C-alpha positions as semicolon CSV with decimal commas, in nm:
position;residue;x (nm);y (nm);z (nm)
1;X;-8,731;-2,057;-10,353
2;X;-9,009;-2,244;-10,235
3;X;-8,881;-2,371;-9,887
4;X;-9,049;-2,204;-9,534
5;X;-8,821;-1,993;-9,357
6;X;-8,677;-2,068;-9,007
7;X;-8,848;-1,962;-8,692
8;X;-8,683;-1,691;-8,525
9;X;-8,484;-1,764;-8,186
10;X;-8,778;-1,631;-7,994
11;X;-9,067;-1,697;-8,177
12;X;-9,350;-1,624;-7,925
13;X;-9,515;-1,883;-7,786
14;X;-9,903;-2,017;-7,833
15;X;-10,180;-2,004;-7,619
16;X;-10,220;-2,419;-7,623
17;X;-9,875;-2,434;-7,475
18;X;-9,964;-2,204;-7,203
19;X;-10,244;-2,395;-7,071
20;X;-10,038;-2,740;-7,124
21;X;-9,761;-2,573;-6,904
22;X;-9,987;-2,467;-6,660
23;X;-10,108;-2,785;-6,626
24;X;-9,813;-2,925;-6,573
25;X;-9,726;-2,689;-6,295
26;X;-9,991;-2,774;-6,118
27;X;-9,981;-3,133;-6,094
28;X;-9,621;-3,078;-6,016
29;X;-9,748;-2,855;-5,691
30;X;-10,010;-3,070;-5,551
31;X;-9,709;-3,400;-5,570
32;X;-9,460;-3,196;-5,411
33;X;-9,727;-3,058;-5,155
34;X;-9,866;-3,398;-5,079
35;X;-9,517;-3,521;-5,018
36;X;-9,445;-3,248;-4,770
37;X;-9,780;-3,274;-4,585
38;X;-9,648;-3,672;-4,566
39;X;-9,319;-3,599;-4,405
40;X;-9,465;-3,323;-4,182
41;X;-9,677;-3,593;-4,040
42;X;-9,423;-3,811;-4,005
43;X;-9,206;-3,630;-3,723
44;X;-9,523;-3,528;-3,538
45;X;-9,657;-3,882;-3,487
46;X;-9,322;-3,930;-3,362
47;X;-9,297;-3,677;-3,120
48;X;-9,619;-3,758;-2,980
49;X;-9,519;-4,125;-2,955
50;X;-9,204;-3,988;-2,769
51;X;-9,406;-3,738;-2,567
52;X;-9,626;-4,036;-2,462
53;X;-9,302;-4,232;-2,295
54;X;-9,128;-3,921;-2,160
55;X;-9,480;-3,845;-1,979
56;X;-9,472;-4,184;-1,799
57;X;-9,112;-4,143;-1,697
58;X;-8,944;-4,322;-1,443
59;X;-9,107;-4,327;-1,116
60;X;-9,049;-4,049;-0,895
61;X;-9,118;-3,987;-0,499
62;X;-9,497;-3,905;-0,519
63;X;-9,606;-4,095;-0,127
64;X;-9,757;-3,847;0,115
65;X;-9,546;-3,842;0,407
66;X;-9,695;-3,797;0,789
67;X;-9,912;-4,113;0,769
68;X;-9,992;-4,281;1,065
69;X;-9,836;-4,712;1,081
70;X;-10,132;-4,921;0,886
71;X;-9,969;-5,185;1,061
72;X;-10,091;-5,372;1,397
73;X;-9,801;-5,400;1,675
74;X;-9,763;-5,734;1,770
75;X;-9,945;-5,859;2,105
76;X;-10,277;-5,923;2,266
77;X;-10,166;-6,311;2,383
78;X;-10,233;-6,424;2,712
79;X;-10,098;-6,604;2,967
80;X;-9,889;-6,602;3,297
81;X;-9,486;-6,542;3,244
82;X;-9,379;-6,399;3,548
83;X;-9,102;-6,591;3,679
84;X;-8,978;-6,669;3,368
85;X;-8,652;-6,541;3,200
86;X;-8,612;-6,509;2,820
87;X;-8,276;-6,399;2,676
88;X;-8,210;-6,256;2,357
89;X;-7,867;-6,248;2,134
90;X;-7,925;-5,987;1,864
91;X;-7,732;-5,972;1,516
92;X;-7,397;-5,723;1,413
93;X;-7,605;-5,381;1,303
94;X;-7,777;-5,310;1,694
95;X;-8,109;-5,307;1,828
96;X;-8,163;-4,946;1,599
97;X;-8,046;-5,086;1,317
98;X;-8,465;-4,996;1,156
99;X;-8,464;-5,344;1,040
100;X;-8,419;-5,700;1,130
101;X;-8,292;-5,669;1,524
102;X;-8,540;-5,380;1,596
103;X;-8,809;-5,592;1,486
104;X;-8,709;-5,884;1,710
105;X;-8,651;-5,644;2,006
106;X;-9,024;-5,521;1,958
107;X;-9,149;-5,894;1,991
108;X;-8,948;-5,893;2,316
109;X;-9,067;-5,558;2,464
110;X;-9,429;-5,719;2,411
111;X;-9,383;-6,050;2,502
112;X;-9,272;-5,836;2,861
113;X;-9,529;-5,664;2,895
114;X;-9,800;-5,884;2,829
115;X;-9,658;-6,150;3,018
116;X;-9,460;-6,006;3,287
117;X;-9,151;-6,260;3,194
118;X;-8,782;-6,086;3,242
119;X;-8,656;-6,015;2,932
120;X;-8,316;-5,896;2,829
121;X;-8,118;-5,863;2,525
122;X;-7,750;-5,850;2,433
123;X;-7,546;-5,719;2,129
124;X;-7,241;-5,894;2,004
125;X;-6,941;-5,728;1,882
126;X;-6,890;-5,542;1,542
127;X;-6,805;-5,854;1,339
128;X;-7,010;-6,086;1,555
129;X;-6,735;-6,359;1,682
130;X;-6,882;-6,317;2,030
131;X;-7,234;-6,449;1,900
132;X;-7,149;-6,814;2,081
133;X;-6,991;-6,642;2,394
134;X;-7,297;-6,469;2,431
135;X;-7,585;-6,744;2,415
136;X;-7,345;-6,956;2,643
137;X;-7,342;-6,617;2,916
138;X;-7,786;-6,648;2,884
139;X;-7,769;-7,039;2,896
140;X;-7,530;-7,047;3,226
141;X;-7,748;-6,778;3,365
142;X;-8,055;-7,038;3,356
143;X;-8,291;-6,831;3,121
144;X;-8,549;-7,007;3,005
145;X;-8,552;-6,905;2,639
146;X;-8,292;-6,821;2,450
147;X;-8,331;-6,669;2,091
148;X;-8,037;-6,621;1,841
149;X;-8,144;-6,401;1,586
150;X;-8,050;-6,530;1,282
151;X;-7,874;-6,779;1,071
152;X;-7,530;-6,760;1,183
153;X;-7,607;-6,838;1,547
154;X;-7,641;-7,227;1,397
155;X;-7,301;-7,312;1,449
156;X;-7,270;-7,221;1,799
157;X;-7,629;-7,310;1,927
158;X;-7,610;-7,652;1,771
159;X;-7,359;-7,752;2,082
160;X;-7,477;-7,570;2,318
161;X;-7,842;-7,742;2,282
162;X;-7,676;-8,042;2,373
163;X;-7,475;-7,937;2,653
164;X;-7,728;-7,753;2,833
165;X;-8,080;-7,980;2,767
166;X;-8,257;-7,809;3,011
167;X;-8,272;-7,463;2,842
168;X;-8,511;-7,397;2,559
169;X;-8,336;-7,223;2,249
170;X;-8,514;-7,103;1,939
171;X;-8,323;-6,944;1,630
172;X;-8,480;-6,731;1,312
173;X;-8,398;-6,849;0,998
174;X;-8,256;-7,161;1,044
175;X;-8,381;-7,505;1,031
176;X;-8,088;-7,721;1,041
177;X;-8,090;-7,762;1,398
178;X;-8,314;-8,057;1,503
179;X;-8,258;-8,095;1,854
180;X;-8,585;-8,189;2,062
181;X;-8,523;-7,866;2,261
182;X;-8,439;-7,546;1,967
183;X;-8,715;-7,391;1,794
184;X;-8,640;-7,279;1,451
185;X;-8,861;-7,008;1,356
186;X;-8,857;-6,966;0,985
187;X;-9,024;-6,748;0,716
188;X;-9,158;-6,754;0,376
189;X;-8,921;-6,451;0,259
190;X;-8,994;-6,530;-0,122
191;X;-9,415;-6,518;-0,077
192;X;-9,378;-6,106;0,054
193;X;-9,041;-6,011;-0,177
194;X;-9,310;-6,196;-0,439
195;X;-9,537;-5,915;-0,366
196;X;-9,344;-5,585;-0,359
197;X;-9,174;-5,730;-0,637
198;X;-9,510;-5,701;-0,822
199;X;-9,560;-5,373;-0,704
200;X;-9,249;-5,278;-0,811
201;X;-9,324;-5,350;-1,192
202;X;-9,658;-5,178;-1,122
203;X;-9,471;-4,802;-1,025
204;X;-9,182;-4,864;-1,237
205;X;-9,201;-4,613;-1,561
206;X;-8,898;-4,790;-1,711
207;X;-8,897;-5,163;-1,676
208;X;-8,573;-5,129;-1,519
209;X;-8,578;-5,247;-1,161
210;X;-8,286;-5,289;-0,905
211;X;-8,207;-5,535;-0,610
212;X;-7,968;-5,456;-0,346
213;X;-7,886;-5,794;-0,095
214;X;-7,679;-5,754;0,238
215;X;-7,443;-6,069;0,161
216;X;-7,485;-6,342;-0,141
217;X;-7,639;-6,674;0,062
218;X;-7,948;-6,902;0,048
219;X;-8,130;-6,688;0,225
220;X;-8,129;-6,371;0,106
221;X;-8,138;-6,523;-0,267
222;X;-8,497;-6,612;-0,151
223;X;-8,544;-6,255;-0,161
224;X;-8,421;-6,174;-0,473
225;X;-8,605;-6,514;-0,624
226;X;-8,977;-6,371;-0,520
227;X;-8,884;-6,036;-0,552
228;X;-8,746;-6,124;-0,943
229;X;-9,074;-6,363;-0,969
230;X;-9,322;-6,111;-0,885
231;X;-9,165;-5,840;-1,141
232;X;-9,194;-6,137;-1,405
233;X;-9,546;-6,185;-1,276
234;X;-9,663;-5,819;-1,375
235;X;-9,390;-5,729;-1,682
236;X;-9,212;-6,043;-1,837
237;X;-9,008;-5,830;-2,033
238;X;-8,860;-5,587;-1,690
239;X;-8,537;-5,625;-1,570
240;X;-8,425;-5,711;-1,253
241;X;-8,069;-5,587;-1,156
242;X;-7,923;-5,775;-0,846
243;X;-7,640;-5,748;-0,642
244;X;-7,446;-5,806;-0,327
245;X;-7,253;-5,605;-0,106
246;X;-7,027;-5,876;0,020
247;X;-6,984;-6,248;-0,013
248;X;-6,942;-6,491;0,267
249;X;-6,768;-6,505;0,480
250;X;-6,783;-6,172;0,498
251;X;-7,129;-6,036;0,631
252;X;-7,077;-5,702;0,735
253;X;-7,316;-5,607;0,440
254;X;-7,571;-5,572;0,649
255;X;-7,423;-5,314;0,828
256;X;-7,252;-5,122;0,559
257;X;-7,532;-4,828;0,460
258;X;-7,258;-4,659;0,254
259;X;-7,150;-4,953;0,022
260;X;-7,550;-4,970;-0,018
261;X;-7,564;-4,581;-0,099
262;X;-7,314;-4,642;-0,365
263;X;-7,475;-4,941;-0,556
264;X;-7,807;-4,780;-0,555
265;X;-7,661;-4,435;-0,691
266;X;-7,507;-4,670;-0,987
267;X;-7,861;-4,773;-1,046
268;X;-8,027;-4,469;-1,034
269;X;-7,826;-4,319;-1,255
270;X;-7,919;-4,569;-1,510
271;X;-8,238;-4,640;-1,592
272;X;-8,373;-4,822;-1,268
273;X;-8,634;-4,647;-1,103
274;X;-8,743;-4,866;-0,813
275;X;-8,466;-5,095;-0,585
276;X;-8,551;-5,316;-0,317
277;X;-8,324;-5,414;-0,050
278;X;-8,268;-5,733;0,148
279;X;-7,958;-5,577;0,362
280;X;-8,035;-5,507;0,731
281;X;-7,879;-5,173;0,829
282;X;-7,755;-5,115;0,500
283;X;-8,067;-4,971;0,374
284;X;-8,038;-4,653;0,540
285;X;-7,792;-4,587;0,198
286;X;-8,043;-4,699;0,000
287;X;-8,307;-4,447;0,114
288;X;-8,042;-4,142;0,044
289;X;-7,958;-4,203;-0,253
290;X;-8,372;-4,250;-0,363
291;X;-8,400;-3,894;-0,223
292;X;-8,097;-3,786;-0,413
293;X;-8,249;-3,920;-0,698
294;X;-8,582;-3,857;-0,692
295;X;-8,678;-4,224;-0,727
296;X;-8,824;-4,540;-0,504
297;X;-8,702;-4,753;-0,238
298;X;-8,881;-5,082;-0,098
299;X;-8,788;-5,147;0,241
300;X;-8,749;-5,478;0,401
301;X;-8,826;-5,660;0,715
302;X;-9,028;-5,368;0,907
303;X;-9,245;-5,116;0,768
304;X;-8,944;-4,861;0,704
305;X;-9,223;-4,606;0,617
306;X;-9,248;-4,578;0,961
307;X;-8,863;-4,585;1,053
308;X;-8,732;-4,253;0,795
309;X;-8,777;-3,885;0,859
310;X;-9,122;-3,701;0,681
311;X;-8,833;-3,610;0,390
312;X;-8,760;-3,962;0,295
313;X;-9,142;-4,131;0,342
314;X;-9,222;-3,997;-0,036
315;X;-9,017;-4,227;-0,187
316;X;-9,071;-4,546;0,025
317;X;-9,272;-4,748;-0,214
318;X;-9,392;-5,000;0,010
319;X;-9,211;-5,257;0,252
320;X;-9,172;-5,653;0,225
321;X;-9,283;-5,738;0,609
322;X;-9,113;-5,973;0,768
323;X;-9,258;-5,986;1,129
324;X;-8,986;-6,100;1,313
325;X;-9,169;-5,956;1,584
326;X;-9,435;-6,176;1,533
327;X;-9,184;-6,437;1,514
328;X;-9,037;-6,362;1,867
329;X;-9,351;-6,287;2,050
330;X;-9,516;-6,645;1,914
331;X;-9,231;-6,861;2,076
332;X;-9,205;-6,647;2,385
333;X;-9,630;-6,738;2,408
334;X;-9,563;-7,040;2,403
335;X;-9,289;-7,148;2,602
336;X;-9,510;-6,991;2,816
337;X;-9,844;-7,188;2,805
338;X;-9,638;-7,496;2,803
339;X;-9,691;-7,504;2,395
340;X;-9,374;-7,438;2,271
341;X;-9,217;-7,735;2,065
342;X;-8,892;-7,841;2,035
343;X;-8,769;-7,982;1,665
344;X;-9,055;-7,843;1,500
345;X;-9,014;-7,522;1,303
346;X;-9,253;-7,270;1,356
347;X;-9,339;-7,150;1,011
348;X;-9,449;-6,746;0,953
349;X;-9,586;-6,719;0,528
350;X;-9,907;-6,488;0,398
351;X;-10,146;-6,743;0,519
352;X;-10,113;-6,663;0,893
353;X;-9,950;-6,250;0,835
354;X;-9,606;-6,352;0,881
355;X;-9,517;-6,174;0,575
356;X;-9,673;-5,928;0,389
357;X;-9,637;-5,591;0,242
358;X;-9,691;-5,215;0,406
359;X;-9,939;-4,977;0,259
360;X;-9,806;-4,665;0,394
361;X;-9,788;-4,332;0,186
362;X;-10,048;-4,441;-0,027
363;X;-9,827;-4,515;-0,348
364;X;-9,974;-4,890;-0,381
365;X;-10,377;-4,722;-0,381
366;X;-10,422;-4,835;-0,756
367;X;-10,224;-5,122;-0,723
368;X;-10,378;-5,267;-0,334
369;X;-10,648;-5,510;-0,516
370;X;-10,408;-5,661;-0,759
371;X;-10,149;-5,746;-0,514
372;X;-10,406;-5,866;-0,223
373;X;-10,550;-6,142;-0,549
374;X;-10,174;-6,207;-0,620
375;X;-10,146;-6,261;-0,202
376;X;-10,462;-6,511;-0,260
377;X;-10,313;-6,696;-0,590
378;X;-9,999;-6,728;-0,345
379;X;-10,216;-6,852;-0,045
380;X;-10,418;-7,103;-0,247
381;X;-10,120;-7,236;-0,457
382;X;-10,223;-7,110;-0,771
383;X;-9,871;-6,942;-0,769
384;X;-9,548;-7,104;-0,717
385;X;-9,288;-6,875;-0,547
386;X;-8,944;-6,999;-0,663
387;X;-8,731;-7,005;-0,358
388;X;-8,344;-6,957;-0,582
389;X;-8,298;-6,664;-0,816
């Protein structure tokens, strides 16, 4: 009738739209093939970002143990002592306590033998109540010199200077005492925390850093000031995480190593790699647990390097020195050349070595220059160590 006829159902179809489909199929491949080389990328730029920051890790125990003390004993002074008697009233914790007392002790056993002077030295009881009793047993016994070591023998030494004026006492770490015959010998605590606080940030692999103080007063927040300060100085955005065992008046924390073993496990199981401590005896916990955990301690005071078995030397970073000894041997040196001055603190900072930091096990090598032009910044004033946390 006129009118074309339907196309079958399956009318075959032409060449032209083969080639157009083809095309089409191909385009379609190279998108969806560009798109998956895109995302493919993707996760391995991520893993090798993430690969980067696993690799730098937190800081492990890498110091070679076995090394002989960098560190000069104290003496070489001259001068005639014999006849002289110089007494000595140690803090709670003993004269083995690897810290604070042991360094004062080693300032006496010098001072002895270079000078020939009698020396002797006394412990007080486990809390320390007996601290007056015993610098009143040295005074009525006519020595010399007597040293309290440390803060808390203010209270009692304050009127006991004025009952016996003939006796020459000197104290560490206090300088409220004013009377024309009491030495305070004081140090710059925040200058050398300042330092291993700086090479703290250096190790650390996480930015997390820890702080571990014997008890929570003025002078052990000098500690945690410079030691906070110099992680600020080398990573402003590094955390510092401080605490104390116990709170005045309460000061057996510095001779309570397993209340210290127990922080610093809390931090090492956490993200903080490297802990300092400003606790006396306590730090003996400290040390375990950093072997426990494969991570770093900082010691205080001495060069604790020196004071821990071959096992434990890996992961002693470095130590904030604190020569006591130095400390001890000066006034003994000069109560014996007639020099010694009452009233008039005797001051111990980085300018003349009073504090400093150890170099033992060789974990500060890359870091030594840095921290000996932070030392001069400190010396010159360039720095500012802040003295409260």
């Amino acid at each position: 009738e006129g009118r074309a006829s339907p196309l079958p159902e399956e009318t075959p179809v032409r060449p032209r739209t083969w080639f157009r489909l083809l095309a089409l199929f191909a385009a379609l491949g190279l998108f969806f093939a560009a798109c998956s080389t895109e995302d493919d990328s993707s996760p391995s730029d991520d893993t090798s970002e993430e690969d980067e920051q696993e690799s730098s890790g937190p800081a492990t125990c890498q110091g070679t143990p076995g090394e002989d003390p960098a560190l000069e004993p104290v003496g070489g002074g001259e001068g005639d002592g014999s006849g002289l008697k110089i007494g000595m009233v140690l803090d709670i914790g003993g004269v083995d306590d690897d810290s604070f007392n042991e360094a004062a002790h080693a300032g006496l056993v010098a001072a002895e033998e270079d000078f020939g002077a009698e020396v002797r030295y006394v412990e007080p009881n486990e809390d320390g109540s007996n601290r007056g009793e015993l610098l009143r047993q040295l005074a009525q016994e006519d020595y010399d010199l007597v040293i309290g070591v440390g803060f808390l023998f203010a209270e009692s030494m304050g009127p006991l200077a004025d009952e016996f004026t003939d006796v020459n006492f000197a104290i560490i770490d206090d300088s409220s005492l004013t009377q024309s015959n009491v030495t305070p010998l004081i140090f710059a605590e925040e200058q050398g925390s300042f330092l291993v606080g700086a090479a703290a940030a250096l190790a650390s692999g996480t930015g997390q850093i820890g702080f571990i103080g014997g008890v929570n007063t003025e002078l052990i927040n000098k500690f945690e000031a410079g030691f906070a300060a110099g992680v600020a100085q080398i990573d402003e955005d590094a955390e510092v995480d401080a605490r104390y065992i116990t709170e005045p008046p309460d000061f057996a924390g510095f001779a309570d190593p397993a209340s210290a073993r127990t922080m610093a496990d809390d931090m090492f199981d956490s993200e903080i790699d490297v802990v300092y401590h400003a606790a006396g005896g306590s730090g003996g916990g400290l040390f375990e647990a950093a072997v426990d955990a494969d991570r770093l301690a900082i010691g205080v005071d001495s060069d604790q390097y020196q004071q821990v078995d071959e096992a434990t030397q890996p992961c002693i970073l470095t130590s904030m020195l604190k020569r006591v000894d130095v400390a001890v041997y000066t006034a003994i040196e000069n109560l014996v050349n007639d020099e010694l001055t009452g009233g008039t603190p005797l001051v111990f900072d980085l300018e003349n070595d009073g504090v400093g930091f150890a170099t033992d096990g060789g974990q500060l090598a890359d870091f030594e220059d840095e921290l000996n032009d932070l030392r001069q910044q400190i010396i010159d004033g360039d720095i500012e160590v802040p003295t409260t946390p």
